PDB file of C-alpha atoms in Angstrom:
ATOM      1  CA  MET A 210     -24.871-139.994-129.418  1.00 40.00           C
ATOM      2  CA  ASN A 211     -22.371-140.652-132.188  1.00 42.00           C
ATOM      3  CA  ASP A 212     -18.819-141.959-131.910  1.00 45.00           C
ATOM      4  CA  LEU A 213     -17.332-138.479-131.548  1.00 43.00           C
ATOM      5  CA  CYS A 214     -18.812-138.094-128.099  1.00 51.00           C
ATOM      6  CA  PRO A 215     -18.277-140.869-125.533  1.00 54.00           C
ATOM      7  CA  GLU A 216     -21.393-141.846-123.602  1.00 56.00           C
ATOM      8  CA  PRO A 217     -21.155-142.155-119.794  1.00 55.00           C
ATOM      9  CA  GLY A 218     -24.140-144.506-119.669  1.00 61.00           C
ATOM     10  CA  TRP A 219     -27.183-142.361-120.476  1.00 67.00           C
ATOM     11  CA  ASN A 220     -28.332-139.990-123.190  1.00 74.00           C
ATOM     12  CA  PRO A 221     -29.417-136.482-122.074  1.00 77.00           C
ATOM     13  CA  ILE A 222     -31.481-135.934-125.246  1.00 78.00           C
ATOM     14  CA  THR A 223     -33.629-138.976-124.464  1.00 80.00           C
ATOM     15  CA  LEU A 224     -34.294-137.736-120.938  1.00 82.00           C
ATOM     16  CA  ALA A 225     -34.789-134.049-121.850  1.00 85.00           C
ATOM     17  CA  PRO A 226     -38.473-134.311-122.953  1.00 86.00           C
ATOM     18  CA  GLU A 227     -39.489-136.011-119.699  1.00 88.00           C
ATOM     19  CA  LEU A 228     -37.597-133.463-117.611  1.00 88.00           C
ATOM     20  CA  SER A 229     -39.155-130.636-119.603  1.00 89.00           C
ATOM     21  CA  GLN A 230     -42.621-132.037-118.897  1.00 89.00           C
ATOM     22  CA  LEU A 231     -41.774-132.495-115.220  1.00 89.00           C
ATOM     23  CA  ALA A 232     -40.584-128.914-114.839  1.00 90.00           C
ATOM     24  CA  GLY A 233     -43.612-127.645-116.770  1.00 90.00           C
ATOM     25  CA  VAL A 234     -46.074-129.597-114.633  1.00 90.00           C
ATOM     26  CA  LEU A 235     -44.436-128.360-111.427  1.00 89.00           C
ATOM     27  CA  ALA A 236     -44.495-124.783-112.730  1.00 90.00           C
ATOM     28  CA  GLY A 237     -48.214-125.169-113.503  1.00 89.00           C
ATOM     29  CA  PHE A 238     -48.961-126.417-110.006  1.00 88.00           C
ATOM     30  CA  VAL A 239     -46.929-123.549-108.533  1.00 89.00           C
ATOM     31  CA  PHE A 240     -48.856-121.007-110.610  1.00 89.00           C
ATOM     32  CA  THR A 241     -52.150-122.486-109.425  1.00 86.00           C
ATOM     33  CA  SER A 242     -50.935-122.384-105.824  1.00 82.00           C
ATOM     34  CA  ILE A 243     -50.023-118.713-106.158  1.00 84.00           C
ATOM     35  CA  VAL A 244     -53.518-117.874-107.420  1.00 82.00           C
ATOM     36  CA  VAL A 245     -55.130-119.849-104.583  1.00 79.00           C
ATOM     37  CA  MET A 246     -52.880-118.270-101.950  1.00 78.00           C
ATOM     38  CA  LEU A 247     -53.693-114.767-103.149  1.00 78.00           C
ATOM     39  CA  SER A 248     -57.405-115.526-102.777  1.00 78.00           C
ATOM     40  CA  GLN A 249     -57.110-116.815 -99.197  1.00 71.00           C
ATOM     41  CA  SER A 250     -56.897-114.818 -95.967  1.00 65.00           C
ATOM     42  CA  TRP A 251     -54.001-116.452 -94.142  1.00 56.00           C
ATOM     43  CA  PRO A 252     -51.673-114.988 -91.544  1.00 52.00           C
ATOM     44  CA  LYS A 253     -49.681-112.324 -93.307  1.00 61.00           C
ATOM     45  CA  ARG A 254     -46.415-113.167 -91.563  1.00 61.00           C
ATOM     46  CA  ARG A 255     -46.378-116.677 -93.068  1.00 61.00           C
ATOM     47  CA  ARG A 256     -48.234-115.929 -96.300  1.00 73.00           C
ATOM     48  CA  ILE A 257     -45.693-113.472 -97.726  1.00 79.00           C
ATOM     49  CA  PRO A 258     -42.677-115.850 -97.487  1.00 82.00           C
ATOM     50  CA  ALA A 259     -44.672-118.691 -99.042  1.00 82.00           C
ATOM     51  CA  ILE A 260     -45.835-116.539-101.960  1.00 86.00           C
ATOM     52  CA  SER A 261     -42.323-115.176-102.569  1.00 87.00           C
ATOM     53  CA  LEU A 262     -40.850-118.673-102.622  1.00 89.00           C
ATOM     54  CA  PHE A 263     -43.531-119.917-105.011  1.00 90.00           C
ATOM     55  CA  VAL A 264     -42.880-116.970-107.341  1.00 90.00           C
ATOM     56  CA  ALA A 265     -39.168-117.780-107.355  1.00 91.00           C
ATOM     57  CA  ALA A 266     -39.891-121.479-107.922  1.00 92.00           C
ATOM     58  CA  PHE A 267     -42.274-120.641-110.787  1.00 92.00           C
ATOM     59  CA  ALA A 268     -39.643-118.522-112.539  1.00 91.00           C
ATOM     60  CA  ALA A 269     -36.979-121.209-112.140  1.00 92.00           C
ATOM     61  CA  LEU A 270     -39.171-124.143-113.182  1.00 93.00           C
ATOM     62  CA  ALA A 271     -40.787-122.347-116.138  1.00 92.00           C
ATOM     63  CA  LEU A 272     -37.407-121.375-117.572  1.00 91.00           C
ATOM     64  CA  ASN A 273     -36.085-124.839-116.785  1.00 91.00           C
ATOM     65  CA  SER A 274     -38.880-126.410-118.816  1.00 92.00           C
ATOM     66  CA  TYR A 275     -37.846-124.244-121.753  1.00 90.00           C
ATOM     67  CA  LEU A 276     -34.171-125.170-121.356  1.00 89.00           C
ATOM     68  CA  PHE A 277     -34.883-128.896-121.436  1.00 91.00           C
ATOM     69  CA  ALA A 278     -37.179-128.374-124.441  1.00 90.00           C
ATOM     70  CA  VAL A 279     -34.252-126.746-126.273  1.00 87.00           C
ATOM     71  CA  ILE A 280     -32.063-129.734-125.400  1.00 87.00           C
ATOM     72  CA  ALA A 281     -34.734-132.124-126.671  1.00 86.00           C
ATOM     73  CA  GLY A 282     -34.650-130.365-130.038  1.00 82.00           C
ATOM     74  CA  GLU A 283     -30.900-130.791-130.512  1.00 78.00           C
ATOM     75  CA  THR A 284     -29.481-133.165-133.149  1.00 74.00           C
ATOM     76  CA  PRO A 285     -26.550-135.221-131.836  1.00 70.00           C
ATOM     77  CA  LYS A 286     -24.136-134.953-134.722  1.00 69.00           C
ATOM     78  CA  GLY A 287     -20.644-133.513-135.017  1.00 61.00           C
ATOM     79  CA  GLY A 288     -19.613-131.375-132.088  1.00 63.00           C
ATOM     80  CA  SER A 289     -23.166-130.678-130.947  1.00 74.00           C
ATOM     81  CA  CYS A 290     -23.066-133.580-128.489  1.00 77.00           C
ATOM     82  CA  TYR A 291     -20.562-131.673-126.367  1.00 81.00           C
ATOM     83  CA  ARG A 292     -22.790-128.599-126.441  1.00 83.00           C
ATOM     84  CA  ILE A 293     -25.783-130.720-125.465  1.00 84.00           C
ATOM     85  CA  TRP A 294     -23.993-131.898-122.346  1.00 85.00           C
ATOM     86  CA  SER A 295     -23.100-128.306-121.445  1.00 86.00           C
ATOM     87  CA  GLU A 296     -26.742-127.328-121.836  1.00 87.00           C
ATOM     88  CA  THR A 297     -27.768-130.305-119.687  1.00 89.00           C
ATOM     89  CA  MET A 298     -25.461-129.170-116.886  1.00 89.00           C
ATOM     90  CA  ILE A 299     -26.960-125.674-116.863  1.00 91.00           C
ATOM     91  CA  ALA A 300     -30.533-126.983-116.969  1.00 91.00           C
ATOM     92  CA  SER A 301     -29.786-129.498-114.188  1.00 90.00           C
ATOM     93  CA  GLY A 302     -28.495-126.773-111.869  1.00 90.00           C
ATOM     94  CA  LEU A 303     -31.608-124.693-112.479  1.00 92.00           C
ATOM     95  CA  LEU A 304     -33.869-127.692-111.873  1.00 92.00           C
ATOM     96  CA  GLY A 305     -32.225-128.293-108.495  1.00 92.00           C
ATOM     97  CA  VAL A 306     -32.737-124.666-107.431  1.00 93.00           C
ATOM     98  CA  GLY A 307     -36.366-124.691-108.569  1.00 92.00           C
ATOM     99  CA  VAL A 308     -37.224-127.903-106.714  1.00 93.00           C
ATOM    100  CA  VAL A 309     -35.579-126.710-103.473  1.00 93.00           C
ATOM    101  CA  ALA A 310     -37.410-123.363-103.713  1.00 92.00           C
ATOM    102  CA  LEU A 311     -40.691-125.208-104.267  1.00 92.00           C
ATOM    103  CA  THR A 312     -40.083-127.467-101.261  1.00 91.00           C
ATOM    104  CA  SER A 313     -39.193-124.499 -99.072  1.00 89.00           C
ATOM    105  CA  GLY A 314     -42.392-122.753-100.161  1.00 88.00           C
ATOM    106  CA  ILE A 315     -44.420-125.820 -99.175  1.00 87.00           C
ATOM    107  CA  VAL A 316     -42.823-125.748 -95.718  1.00 85.00           C
ATOM    108  CA  TRP A 317     -43.770-122.088 -95.287  1.00 83.00           C
ATOM    109  CA  LEU A 318     -47.275-122.853 -96.565  1.00 81.00           C
ATOM    110  CA  LEU A 319     -47.576-125.541 -93.919  1.00 79.00           C
ATOM    111  CA  ALA A 320     -46.417-123.043 -91.312  1.00 75.00           C
ATOM    112  CA  ALA A 321     -49.145-120.628 -92.414  1.00 72.00           C
ATOM    113  CA  HIS A 322     -51.846-123.258 -91.825  1.00 71.00           C
ATOM    114  CA  LEU A 323     -50.409-124.248 -88.450  1.00 69.00           C
ATOM    115  CA  GLU A 324     -50.282-120.641 -87.312  1.00 64.00           C
ATOM    116  CA  GLN A 325     -53.922-120.195 -88.311  1.00 60.00           C
ATOM    117  CA  ASP A 326     -54.971-123.097 -86.095  1.00 56.00           C
ATOM    118  CA  THR A 327     -55.589-121.655 -82.625  1.00 52.00           C
ATOM    119  CA  ASP A 328     -57.408-124.585 -81.051  1.00 54.00           C
ATOM    120  CA  GLY A 329     -55.896-125.946 -77.887  1.00 48.00           C
ATOM    121  CA  ASP A 330     -56.245-129.657 -78.660  1.00 50.00           C
ATOM    122  CA  VAL A 331     -53.721-132.421 -79.103  1.00 49.00           C
ATOM    123  CA  TRP A 332     -52.917-131.365 -82.667  1.00 50.00           C
ATOM    124  CA  ASP A 333     -50.986-128.382 -81.332  1.00 49.00           C
ATOM    125  CA  GLU A 334     -48.116-130.758 -80.615  1.00 52.00           C
ATOM    126  CA  THR A 335     -46.344-130.196 -83.935  1.00 50.00           C
ATOM    127  CA  ILE A 336     -42.752-131.012 -83.036  1.00 55.00           C
ATOM    128  CA  GLY A 337     -42.932-134.208 -85.120  1.00 64.00           C
ATOM    129  CA  LEU A 338     -44.354-132.305 -88.089  1.00 69.00           C
ATOM    130  CA  GLU A 339     -41.646-129.669 -87.730  1.00 68.00           C
ATOM    131  CA  ARG A 340     -38.933-132.296 -87.858  1.00 73.00           C
ATOM    132  CA  LEU A 341     -40.575-133.970 -90.836  1.00 78.00           C
ATOM    133  CA  ALA A 342     -40.799-130.718 -92.806  1.00 79.00           C
ATOM    134  CA  ARG A 343     -37.160-129.864 -92.128  1.00 79.00           C
ATOM    135  CA  ALA A 344     -36.045-133.390 -92.954  1.00 83.00           C
ATOM    136  CA  VAL A 345     -37.898-133.281 -96.279  1.00 87.00           C
ATOM    137  CA  LEU A 346     -36.416-129.891 -97.212  1.00 87.00           C
ATOM    138  CA  HIS A 347     -32.891-130.874 -96.229  1.00 88.00           C
ATOM    139  CA  GLY A 348     -33.263-134.254 -97.930  1.00 89.00           C
ATOM    140  CA  VAL A 349     -34.438-132.670-101.190  1.00 91.00           C
ATOM    141  CA  ALA A 350     -31.527-130.217-101.078  1.00 91.00           C
ATOM    142  CA  VAL A 351     -28.998-132.983-100.460  1.00 92.00           C
ATOM    143  CA  LEU A 352     -30.520-135.122-103.210  1.00 92.00           C
ATOM    144  CA  ALA A 353     -30.353-132.236-105.693  1.00 91.00           C
ATOM    145  CA  ILE A 354     -26.715-131.572-104.801  1.00 92.00           C
ATOM    146  CA  VAL A 355     -25.702-135.237-105.097  1.00 92.00           C
ATOM    147  CA  LEU A 356     -27.463-135.675-108.454  1.00 89.00           C
ATOM    148  CA  LEU A 357     -25.835-132.495-109.739  1.00 90.00           C
ATOM    149  CA  PHE A 358     -22.487-133.833-108.531  1.00 91.00           C
ATOM    150  CA  THR A 359     -22.857-137.108-110.449  1.00 89.00           C
ATOM    151  CA  THR A 360     -23.979-135.252-113.579  1.00 88.00           C
ATOM    152  CA  SER A 361     -20.929-132.998-113.284  1.00 89.00           C
ATOM    153  CA  LEU A 362     -18.573-135.986-113.177  1.00 87.00           C
ATOM    154  CA  ASP A 363     -20.187-137.447-116.302  1.00 85.00           C
ATOM    155  CA  TYR A 364     -19.949-134.064-118.002  1.00 86.00           C
ATOM    156  CA  LEU A 365     -16.239-133.757-117.251  1.00 86.00           C
ATOM    157  CA  TYR A 366     -15.465-137.210-118.650  1.00 84.00           C
ATOM    158  CA  VAL A 367     -17.464-136.428-121.800  1.00 82.00           C
ATOM    159  CA  SER A 368     -16.030-132.942-122.302  1.00 81.00           C
ATOM    160  CA  PHE A 369     -12.354-133.855-121.908  1.00 81.00           C
ATOM    161  CA  GLY A 370     -12.669-137.081-123.885  1.00 71.00           C
ATOM    162  CA  THR A 371     -10.112-138.806-121.652  1.00 70.00           C
ATOM    163  CA  ARG A 372      -9.628-138.605-117.909  1.00 77.00           C
ATOM    164  CA  PRO A 373     -10.173-134.998-116.702  1.00 82.00           C
ATOM    165  CA  PRO A 374      -7.428-133.239-114.735  1.00 85.00           C
ATOM    166  CA  THR A 375      -7.042-134.601-111.230  1.00 87.00           C
ATOM    167  CA  TRP A 376      -7.338-131.160-109.648  1.00 88.00           C
ATOM    168  CA  LEU A 377     -10.687-130.622-111.374  1.00 88.00           C
ATOM    169  CA  ILE A 378     -12.099-133.934-110.146  1.00 90.00           C
ATOM    170  CA  ALA A 379     -10.802-133.163-106.649  1.00 91.00           C
ATOM    171  CA  SER A 380     -12.472-129.732-106.771  1.00 90.00           C
ATOM    172  CA  VAL A 381     -15.844-131.306-107.602  1.00 91.00           C
ATOM    173  CA  TYR A 382     -15.501-133.738-104.685  1.00 92.00           C
ATOM    174  CA  ALA A 383     -14.411-130.893-102.391  1.00 92.00           C
ATOM    175  CA  TYR A 384     -17.483-128.890-103.415  1.00 90.00           C
ATOM    176  CA  LEU A 385     -19.739-131.816-102.559  1.00 90.00           C
ATOM    177  CA  ALA A 386     -18.130-132.310 -99.147  1.00 92.00           C
ATOM    178  CA  ALA A 387     -18.192-128.583 -98.345  1.00 91.00           C
ATOM    179  CA  ILE A 388     -21.831-127.922 -99.205  1.00 91.00           C
ATOM    180  CA  LEU A 389     -23.009-131.087 -97.430  1.00 90.00           C
ATOM    181  CA  ALA A 390     -21.060-130.001 -94.343  1.00 90.00           C
ATOM    182  CA  VAL A 391     -22.720-126.573 -94.486  1.00 88.00           C
ATOM    183  CA  ILE A 392     -26.186-128.164 -94.659  1.00 86.00           C
ATOM    184  CA  VAL A 393     -25.370-130.358 -91.650  1.00 85.00           C
ATOM    185  CA  LEU A 394     -24.203-127.305 -89.688  1.00 84.00           C
ATOM    186  CA  ILE A 395     -27.382-125.453 -90.645  1.00 80.00           C
ATOM    187  CA  ARG A 396     -29.484-128.390 -89.458  1.00 75.00           C
ATOM    188  CA  ILE A 397     -27.662-128.401 -86.117  1.00 75.00           C
ATOM    189  CA  ARG A 398     -28.052-124.651 -85.718  1.00 70.00           C
ATOM    190  CA  LEU A 399     -31.750-124.698 -86.575  1.00 64.00           C
ATOM    191  CA  ARG A 400     -32.410-126.887 -83.550  1.00 57.00           C
ATOM    192  CA  ARG A 401     -32.014-123.703 -81.586  1.00 56.00           C
ATOM    193  CA  THR A 402     -34.373-120.788 -81.918  1.00 54.00           C
ATOM    194  CA  ALA A 403     -33.256-118.672 -84.849  1.00 57.00           C
ATOM    195  CA  ALA A 404     -33.731-114.911 -84.892  1.00 62.00           C
ATOM    196  CA  ALA A 405     -36.660-113.754 -87.024  1.00 64.00           C
ATOM    197  CA  THR A 406     -34.595-110.994 -88.634  1.00 70.00           C
ATOM    198  CA  ASP A 407     -31.911-113.493 -89.631  1.00 72.00           C
ATOM    199  CA  LEU A 408     -34.491-115.820 -91.194  1.00 75.00           C
ATOM    200  CA  ALA A 409     -36.108-112.944 -93.071  1.00 77.00           C
ATOM    201  CA  ARG A 410     -32.766-111.775 -94.426  1.00 81.00           C
ATOM    202  CA  GLN A 411     -31.744-115.241 -95.611  1.00 81.00           C
ATOM    203  CA  LEU A 412     -35.186-115.847 -97.116  1.00 83.00           C
ATOM    204  CA  SER A 413     -35.058-112.584 -99.054  1.00 85.00           C
ATOM    205  CA  LYS A 414     -31.589-113.336-100.399  1.00 86.00           C
ATOM    206  CA  GLY A 415     -32.636-116.882-101.291  1.00 87.00           C
ATOM    207  CA  THR A 416     -35.768-115.897-103.223  1.00 90.00           C
ATOM    208  CA  PHE A 417     -34.133-113.057-105.146  1.00 90.00           C
ATOM    209  CA  GLY A 418     -31.074-115.231-105.705  1.00 89.00           C
ATOM    210  CA  ALA A 419     -33.209-118.010-107.211  1.00 90.00           C
ATOM    211  CA  VAL A 420     -34.831-115.580-109.652  1.00 90.00           C
ATOM    212  CA  ARG A 421     -31.481-114.064-110.627  1.00 90.00           C
ATOM    213  CA  TYR A 422     -29.961-117.524-111.045  1.00 91.00           C
ATOM    214  CA  ALA A 423     -32.817-118.563-113.346  1.00 90.00           C
ATOM    215  CA  PHE A 424     -32.315-115.605-115.671  1.00 90.00           C
ATOM    216  CA  VAL A 425     -28.522-115.993-115.651  1.00 89.00           C
ATOM    217  CA  MET A 426     -28.857-119.652-116.640  1.00 89.00           C
ATOM    218  CA  ALA A 427     -31.240-118.758-119.472  1.00 87.00           C
ATOM    219  CA  ILE A 428     -28.770-116.156-120.756  1.00 87.00           C
ATOM    220  CA  ALA A 429     -25.900-118.650-120.437  1.00 85.00           C
ATOM    221  CA  LEU A 430     -27.804-121.202-122.507  1.00 84.00           C
ATOM    222  CA  GLY A 431     -28.401-118.607-125.215  1.00 83.00           C
ATOM    223  CA  MET A 432     -24.689-117.832-125.300  1.00 82.00           C
ATOM    224  CA  LEU A 433     -23.843-121.540-125.618  1.00 80.00           C
ATOM    225  CA  LEU A 434     -26.209-121.899-128.563  1.00 77.00           C
ATOM    226  CA  ALA A 435     -24.399-119.053-130.336  1.00 75.00           C
ATOM    227  CA  TYR A 436     -21.280-121.206-130.805  1.00 73.00           C
ATOM    228  CA  ALA A 437     -21.185-123.395-133.928  1.00 70.00           C
ATOM    229  CA  ASP A 438     -20.823-127.166-133.728  1.00 71.00           C
ATOM    230  CA  VAL A 439     -17.247-126.989-134.984  1.00 72.00           C
ATOM    231  CA  TYR A 440     -16.221-124.995-131.930  1.00 76.00           C
ATOM    232  CA  TRP A 441     -17.462-127.770-129.615  1.00 76.00           C
ATOM    233  CA  ASN A 442     -15.373-130.595-131.070  1.00 72.00           C
ATOM    234  CA  PRO A 443     -14.041-131.102-128.432  1.00 73.00           C
ATOM    235  CA  THR A 444     -15.229-128.757-125.676  1.00 76.00           C
ATOM    236  CA  PRO A 445     -12.595-126.130-124.769  1.00 80.00           C
ATOM    237  CA  ALA A 446     -11.286-126.651-121.252  1.00 82.00           C
ATOM    238  CA  TRP A 447     -12.093-123.086-120.140  1.00 84.00           C
ATOM    239  CA  LEU A 448     -15.682-123.438-121.340  1.00 85.00           C
ATOM    240  CA  ALA A 449     -16.194-126.761-119.561  1.00 85.00           C
ATOM    241  CA  ILE A 450     -14.870-125.256-116.314  1.00 87.00           C
ATOM    242  CA  THR A 451     -17.159-122.230-116.743  1.00 87.00           C
ATOM    243  CA  VAL A 452     -20.195-124.477-117.173  1.00 88.00           C
ATOM    244  CA  ILE A 453     -19.241-126.409-114.005  1.00 90.00           C
ATOM    245  CA  LEU A 454     -18.907-123.152-112.087  1.00 88.00           C
ATOM    246  CA  LEU A 455     -22.329-121.958-113.283  1.00 87.00           C
ATOM    247  CA  ALA A 456     -24.062-125.220-112.407  1.00 88.00           C
ATOM    248  CA  MET A 457     -22.465-125.971-109.021  1.00 87.00           C
ATOM    249  CA  PRO A 458     -20.734-123.149-107.068  1.00 87.00           C
ATOM    250  CA  ALA A 459     -23.046-120.461-108.481  1.00 88.00           C
ATOM    251  CA  SER A 460     -26.119-122.302-107.198  1.00 89.00           C
ATOM    252  CA  ALA A 461     -24.631-123.089-103.773  1.00 89.00           C
ATOM    253  CA  PRO A 462     -25.437-119.724-102.070  1.00 89.00           C
ATOM    254  CA  VAL A 463     -29.057-119.928-103.245  1.00 90.00           C
ATOM    255  CA  LEU A 464     -29.502-123.511-102.031  1.00 90.00           C
ATOM    256  CA  ILE A 465     -27.892-122.787 -98.657  1.00 89.00           C
ATOM    257  CA  ARG A 466     -30.074-119.750 -98.008  1.00 88.00           C
ATOM    258  CA  LEU A 467     -33.241-121.585 -99.012  1.00 88.00           C
ATOM    259  CA  VAL A 468     -32.333-124.412 -96.634  1.00 87.00           C
ATOM    260  CA  TYR A 469     -31.509-122.002 -93.820  1.00 84.00           C
ATOM    261  CA  ALA A 470     -34.736-119.988 -94.057  1.00 78.00           C
ATOM    262  CA  VAL A 471     -36.996-122.615 -92.475  1.00 77.00           C
ATOM    263  CA  PRO A 472     -39.861-121.405 -90.261  1.00 74.00           C
ATOM    264  CA  ARG A 473     -40.525-122.616 -86.749  1.00 64.00           C
ATOM    265  CA  LEU A 474     -43.637-124.675 -87.384  1.00 57.00           C
ATOM    266  CA  GLY A 475     -46.419-124.358 -84.870  1.00 49.00           C
ATOM    267  CA  ALA A 476     -44.603-121.720 -82.856  1.00 47.00           C
ATOM    268  CA  ARG A 477     -46.648-118.694 -81.942  1.00 44.00           C
ATOM    269  CA  THR A 478     -45.276-115.242 -82.270  1.00 40.00           C
ATOM    270  CA  PRO A 479     -43.808-114.478 -78.847  1.00 39.00           C
ATOM    271  CA  ALA A 480     -45.076-111.423 -77.081  1.00 38.00           C
ATOM    272  CA  PRO A 481     -42.535-108.612 -76.976  1.00 39.00           C
ATOM    273  CA  PRO A 482     -40.704-108.492 -73.651  1.00 41.00           C
ATOM    274  CA  PRO A 483     -41.503-105.571 -71.393  1.00 43.00           C
ATOM    275  CA  GLU A 484     -39.187-102.680 -71.924  1.00 41.00           C
ATOM    276  CA  SER A 485     -36.628-102.499 -69.170  1.00 42.00           C
ATOM    277  CA  MET A 486     -34.824 -99.337 -68.230  1.00 41.00           C
ATOM    278  CA  SER A 487     -31.098 -99.124 -68.538  1.00 43.00           C
ATOM    279  CA  ARG A 488     -28.961 -99.076 -65.416  1.00 48.00           C
ATOM    280  CA  PRO A 489     -28.470 -95.242 -65.317  1.00 45.00           C
ATOM    281  CA  LEU A 490     -32.223 -94.726 -65.614  1.00 41.00           C
ATOM    282  CA  ARG A 491     -32.880 -97.222 -62.835  1.00 48.00           C
ATOM    283  CA  TRP A 492     -30.439 -95.419 -60.533  1.00 49.00           C
ATOM    284  CA  ALA A 493     -32.009 -92.089 -61.411  1.00 47.00           C
ATOM    285  CA  ALA A 494     -35.463 -93.488 -60.616  1.00 49.00           C
ATOM    286  CA  LEU A 495     -34.258 -94.828 -57.258  1.00 54.00           C
ATOM    287  CA  VAL A 496     -32.718 -91.465 -56.392  1.00 51.00           C
ATOM    288  CA  LEU A 497     -35.955 -89.676 -57.287  1.00 50.00           C
ATOM    289  CA  ILE A 498     -38.010 -92.144 -55.203  1.00 54.00           C
ATOM    290  CA  ALA A 499     -35.661 -91.776 -52.237  1.00 57.00           C
ATOM    291  CA  TRP A 500     -35.790 -87.996 -52.542  1.00 51.00           C
ATOM    292  CA  ALA A 501     -39.611 -88.074 -52.682  1.00 52.00           C
ATOM    293  CA  VAL A 502     -39.826 -90.363 -49.638  1.00 51.00           C
ATOM    294  CA  ARG A 503     -37.454 -88.120 -47.683  1.00 56.00           C
ATOM    295  CA  ARG A 504     -39.472 -85.039 -48.558  1.00 52.00           C
ATOM    296  CA  ARG A 505     -42.627 -86.866 -47.477  1.00 50.00           C
ATOM    297  CA  LEU A 506     -41.171 -87.808 -44.100  1.00 54.00           C
ATOM    298  CA  LYS A 507     -40.101 -84.240 -43.281  1.00 55.00           C
TER     299      LYS A 507
END
């Protein structure tokens, strides 16, 4: 970076090619996994969520690879350094969503294999594997949120040139505390048996939300590139706040729903309970039985 743009300790243009390759490699593996999954005959109840999550992860990671490639092609001169940091924030938020969606898809893929195994041996004891899968998913989500938080702080210090407004820094810290608290509450709640309809609803919202978020971030990057370098010297306060909102609060609902929609690994589909009659029907049946017995005794 040049002297017009203070450096917080690292250069996003130097890191952009590696991140673009990382996102591209992950997207390639996801595409291969989708093809393999479509050619296998796995339990349908677990296969559909895994495929949907991999499709969402592929869309997010493929677009993310393109976003980081655009950043790698930037020239850090004039006011473009401020625009580069805004682009980095948007690409970082999309990378976090794509990685969490990919991890959630792997958990559902693991659930599909466990459900297919019907042998009654010692390997049916999967409580340790269930905890491991949830811990990995929650850990990846927390790591993505924390890294996005640190990048946001660096972005604010670069964009405002001096110390950002105190209320803005406090809002970023409050966001971090709030979303981490929500993930902890979700982890506590998931120790109990969650309703299948609730999981399906959250999974559907998470997958569609990840795809929508990917396209919104791509459109936002195109709008940022439309502004000339002169406009970015320095970054307008309203634009910096908008970029923070797109990267952090806008991705929070998607991340929370992807974390919440975790399958119960190794758990068989419970048999539906026998239908029980309501109390009026039971009384009516007793009356009819008593009437039939009385008629029989006469």
